CSV table of C-alpha atoms in Angstrom, one decimal:
chain,number,residue,atom,x,y,z
E,1,MET,CA,0.0,-0.1,-0.1
E,2,SER,CA,1.4,3.3,-1.1
E,3,ASN,CA,2.1,6.3,1.5
E,4,GLN,CA,2.2,8.8,-1.2
E,5,ASN,CA,0.4,12.1,-0.4
E,6,THR,CA,-1.4,13.9,-3.0
E,7,VAL,CA,-2.5,17.6,-2.5
E,8,THR,CA,-4.3,19.9,-5.1
E,9,LEU,CA,-4.6,23.6,-4.3
E,10,GLU,CA,-6.0,26.3,-6.7
E,11,PHE,CA,-4.5,29.8,-7.4
E,12,LYS,CA,-5.4,32.9,-9.5
E,13,LYS,CA,-3.0,33.9,-12.3
E,14,GLU,CA,-1.3,36.8,-10.4
E,15,GLN,CA,-0.5,34.1,-7.5
E,16,ILE,CA,1.4,31.5,-9.7
E,17,GLU,CA,4.8,33.0,-9.7
E,18,PRO,CA,4.8,33.7,-6.0
E,19,VAL,CA,4.0,30.1,-5.5
E,20,ARG,CA,7.1,29.0,-7.4
E,21,ASP,CA,9.2,31.5,-5.4
E,22,VAL,CA,8.1,30.1,-2.1
E,23,LEU,CA,8.9,26.5,-3.3
E,24,LEU,CA,12.4,27.5,-4.7
E,25,ALA,CA,12.9,29.2,-1.3
E,26,ASN,CA,12.2,26.0,0.5
E,27,GLY,CA,14.7,24.1,-1.7
E,28,TRP,CA,12.6,22.7,-4.6
E,29,ARG,CA,14.4,22.8,-7.7
E,30,ASN,CA,12.9,23.5,-11.2
E,31,GLU,CA,12.7,20.2,-13.7
E,32,GLU,CA,11.6,20.2,-17.3
E,33,ASP,CA,8.1,18.7,-18.2
E,34,SER,CA,6.9,18.2,-22.0
E,35,ASN,CA,3.2,18.7,-21.0
E,36,SER,CA,2.2,22.0,-22.5
E,37,TYR,CA,-0.5,22.5,-19.9
E,38,VAL,CA,2.2,22.6,-17.2
E,39,LEU,CA,3.7,26.0,-16.3
E,40,PHE,CA,6.5,24.5,-14.1
E,41,ARG,CA,7.5,21.4,-12.4
E,42,LEU,CA,9.6,21.2,-9.1
E,43,ARG,CA,11.2,18.6,-7.0
E,44,SER,CA,11.6,18.8,-3.3
E,45,PRO,CA,14.8,17.6,-1.4
E,46,GLU,CA,12.6,14.8,-0.2
E,47,ASN,CA,11.8,13.8,-3.8
E,48,SER,CA,8.2,15.1,-3.8
E,49,LEU,CA,6.9,16.6,-7.0
E,50,ALA,CA,5.1,19.9,-7.6
E,51,LEU,CA,3.2,20.5,-10.9
E,52,MET,CA,1.7,24.0,-11.7
E,53,TYR,CA,-0.9,23.8,-14.4
E,54,ARG,CA,-2.1,26.9,-16.7
E,55,SER,CA,-5.3,26.6,-14.9
E,56,GLY,CA,-3.8,27.5,-11.7
E,57,LYS,CA,-4.1,24.2,-10.2
E,58,LEU,CA,-0.9,23.2,-8.2
E,59,VAL,CA,-0.4,19.4,-7.5
E,60,LEU,CA,1.8,18.2,-4.6
E,61,GLN,CA,2.8,14.6,-4.7
E,62,GLY,CA,5.2,12.6,-2.5
E,63,ARG,CA,5.7,10.8,0.7
E,64,GLU,CA,6.4,13.9,2.8
E,65,GLU,CA,3.9,15.9,4.8
E,66,PHE,CA,3.2,19.1,2.9
E,67,THR,CA,1.8,21.0,5.9
E,68,SER,CA,4.6,23.4,6.3
E,69,VAL,CA,5.5,24.3,2.7
E,70,ILE,CA,1.3,24.8,2.2
E,71,SER,CA,1.3,26.9,5.3
E,72,ASN,CA,4.1,29.1,3.7
E,73,ILE,CA,2.4,29.3,0.3
E,74,GLN,CA,-0.9,30.2,1.9
E,75,GLU,CA,0.6,33.2,4.0
E,76,PHE,CA,0.3,35.5,0.8
E,77,GLN,CA,-3.3,34.3,-0.1
E,78,GLY,CA,-5.5,37.5,0.5
E,79,ASP,CA,-2.4,39.4,1.8
E,80,THR,CA,-1.8,42.8,0.2
E,81,VAL,CA,0.5,45.4,0.9
E,82,THR,CA,-1.0,48.2,3.0
E,83,LEU,CA,-2.1,51.4,0.9
E,84,ASP,CA,0.4,53.5,2.5
E,85,TYR,CA,3.3,51.4,1.7
E,86,LYS,CA,6.3,53.7,0.7
E,87,PRO,CA,9.2,52.2,-1.4
E,88,HIS,CA,12.2,52.9,0.7
E,89,PHE,CA,16.2,52.4,1.1
E,90,GLY,CA,17.2,50.3,4.1
E,91,VAL,CA,20.8,49.8,5.3
E,92,ASP,CA,22.4,47.7,7.7
E,93,GLU,CA,25.6,46.2,8.7
E,94,VAL,CA,27.3,42.8,9.6
E,95,GLY,CA,30.6,42.1,11.4
E,96,LYS,CA,33.1,44.5,13.0
E,97,GLY,CA,36.1,43.8,10.8
E,98,ASP,CA,38.8,43.9,13.3
E,99,TYR,CA,39.7,40.4,13.6
E,100,PHE,CA,37.4,37.6,12.1
E,101,GLY,CA,36.4,39.3,8.9
E,102,PRO,CA,35.2,42.3,7.1
E,103,LEU,CA,33.0,44.9,8.0
E,104,ILE,CA,29.9,44.7,5.5
E,105,VAL,CA,27.4,47.4,5.1
E,106,VAL,CA,24.6,46.6,2.7
E,107,GLY,CA,21.8,48.7,1.4
E,108,CYS,CA,18.7,47.9,-0.5
E,109,PHE,CA,16.1,49.9,-2.2
E,110,VAL,CA,12.7,47.9,-1.6
E,111,THR,CA,9.8,48.5,-4.2
E,112,GLU,CA,6.3,47.4,-3.4
E,113,GLU,CA,6.6,44.4,-5.8
E,114,PHE,CA,9.7,43.3,-3.9
E,115,PHE,CA,8.4,43.7,-0.7
E,116,LYS,CA,5.4,41.4,-1.7
E,117,LYS,CA,7.9,38.9,-2.9
E,118,ILE,CA,10.1,38.7,0.3
E,119,LYS,CA,6.9,38.7,2.4
E,120,VAL,CA,5.9,35.6,0.6
E,121,LEU,CA,9.1,34.1,1.0
E,122,GLY,CA,9.0,34.5,4.7
E,123,PHE,CA,12.1,36.8,5.2
E,124,ALA,CA,12.6,37.6,8.8
E,125,ASP,CA,15.5,37.9,11.5
E,126,SER,CA,18.2,35.7,9.9
E,127,LYS,CA,19.1,34.7,13.5
E,128,ARG,CA,15.8,32.6,13.3
E,129,PHE,CA,16.9,30.6,10.3
E,130,THR,CA,19.3,27.7,9.7
E,131,ASP,CA,22.2,28.2,7.3
E,132,LYS,CA,20.3,26.1,4.7
E,133,LYS,CA,17.2,28.3,4.9
E,134,ILE,CA,19.2,31.4,4.6
E,135,PHE,CA,21.0,30.1,1.3
E,136,ASN,CA,17.6,29.1,-0.2
E,137,LEU,CA,16.1,32.7,0.5
E,138,TYR,CA,19.2,34.2,-0.9
E,139,SER,CA,18.9,32.1,-4.0
E,140,ALA,CA,15.4,33.4,-4.4
E,141,VAL,CA,16.5,37.0,-4.5
E,142,LYS,CA,20.0,37.2,-5.5
E,143,ASP,CA,19.2,38.7,-9.1
E,144,TYR,CA,17.2,41.7,-7.4
E,145,PRO,CA,19.0,44.7,-8.9
E,146,PHE,CA,18.9,47.2,-6.2
E,147,TYR,CA,21.6,46.0,-3.6
E,148,TYR,CA,24.5,48.2,-2.8
E,149,ARG,CA,27.3,47.3,-0.5
E,150,SER,CA,30.6,48.5,1.0
E,151,ILE,CA,33.1,46.0,2.2
E,152,VAL,CA,36.0,47.1,4.5
E,153,ASN,CA,38.7,44.4,5.4
E,154,PRO,CA,40.3,44.0,8.8
E,155,ARG,CA,43.3,45.8,7.7
E,156,ARG,CA,41.6,48.7,6.4
E,157,TYR,CA,39.0,48.6,9.4
E,158,ASN,CA,41.8,49.0,12.0
E,159,GLU,CA,43.2,51.8,10.1
E,160,MET,CA,40.1,53.7,9.9
E,161,VAL,CA,39.4,53.0,13.7
E,162,ASP,CA,43.0,54.6,14.3
E,163,LYS,CA,42.0,57.6,12.2
E,164,TYR,CA,38.4,58.2,13.5
E,165,LYS,CA,39.1,57.0,17.2
E,166,ASN,CA,35.4,56.0,17.1
E,167,VAL,CA,33.7,53.0,15.7
E,168,SER,CA,30.3,54.7,15.4
E,169,ILE,CA,31.9,57.4,13.1
E,170,LEU,CA,33.3,54.6,11.1
E,171,LEU,CA,29.9,53.0,10.7
E,172,ALA,CA,28.0,56.2,10.0
E,173,LYS,CA,30.5,57.0,7.1
E,174,GLN,CA,30.2,53.5,5.7
E,175,HIS,CA,26.4,53.7,6.0
E,176,ALA,CA,26.5,57.3,4.1
E,177,LEU,CA,28.7,55.7,1.5
E,178,VAL,CA,26.2,53.0,0.8
E,179,ILE,CA,23.3,55.1,0.7
E,180,GLU,CA,24.8,57.7,-1.5
E,181,GLU,CA,25.8,54.9,-4.0
E,182,GLY,CA,22.3,53.6,-3.8
E,183,LEU,CA,20.4,57.0,-4.4
E,184,LYS,CA,22.7,58.0,-7.3
E,185,ASP,CA,22.2,54.8,-8.9
E,186,LEU,CA,18.4,55.1,-8.5
E,187,LYS,CA,18.4,58.8,-9.7
E,188,SER,CA,20.1,57.7,-12.8
E,189,LYS,CA,17.4,55.3,-13.6
E,190,ASN,CA,14.9,57.6,-12.8
E,191,ILE,CA,13.6,55.9,-9.7
E,192,GLN,CA,12.4,58.3,-7.0
E,193,CYS,CA,13.3,57.3,-3.2
E,194,ASN,CA,12.1,59.6,-0.7
E,195,TYR,CA,12.9,57.5,2.5
E,196,VAL,CA,15.9,55.8,4.1
E,197,VAL,CA,15.8,53.5,7.0
E,198,ILE,CA,19.0,53.0,9.2
E,199,ASP,CA,19.3,50.4,11.9
E,200,GLN,CA,20.5,52.6,14.9
E,201,PHE,CA,24.0,51.9,15.7
E,202,SER,CA,24.8,55.1,17.7
E,203,SER,CA,22.7,57.1,20.5
E,204,SER,CA,23.8,60.0,18.7
E,205,LYS,CA,21.0,61.4,16.6
E,206,SER,CA,23.3,63.7,14.6
E,207,ARG,CA,25.6,61.0,13.7
E,208,VAL,CA,22.9,58.7,12.4
């Protein structure tokens, strides 16, 4: 007797691509399918199969439980961005650069469309995720064009600390560098950005 599970879900046309994104973020991989009625075919790490038909019908087949991935998929159903959502530029840093590795400051301009996508994928504090989950999320968004970064290696980091005598000033300058690069690029592409969000790294409001 087979233990294979089969689950069928229905989606609207505009929901189909986000479904693919969710599956890819969960480690499913694309496969070829010769059926002209199939929009895409994906295989899970546990060897389950997902078939999305042009009608919007998604069929999941395999021996695994699909509860988790279905819950992830259904998070976006009926979910809309609030009407007052404002595209904005966000910037944050990781590492301190003086010993283990570089100081990296990254900025990202988040459009409403991209916001919807990362919400569907389940982006949140990376400390809540495994390395595998982080890599899968990265794979789903790595081609997004509006990322900007500054990387300061340990030697340069220490030189800058000696120069400024204050790590917060160093961070402020690197944040400003990334923000400036991002806003210049957006302006060159005729994209308007009126808001910048900075994770607070100093108690000095003037410095931030």
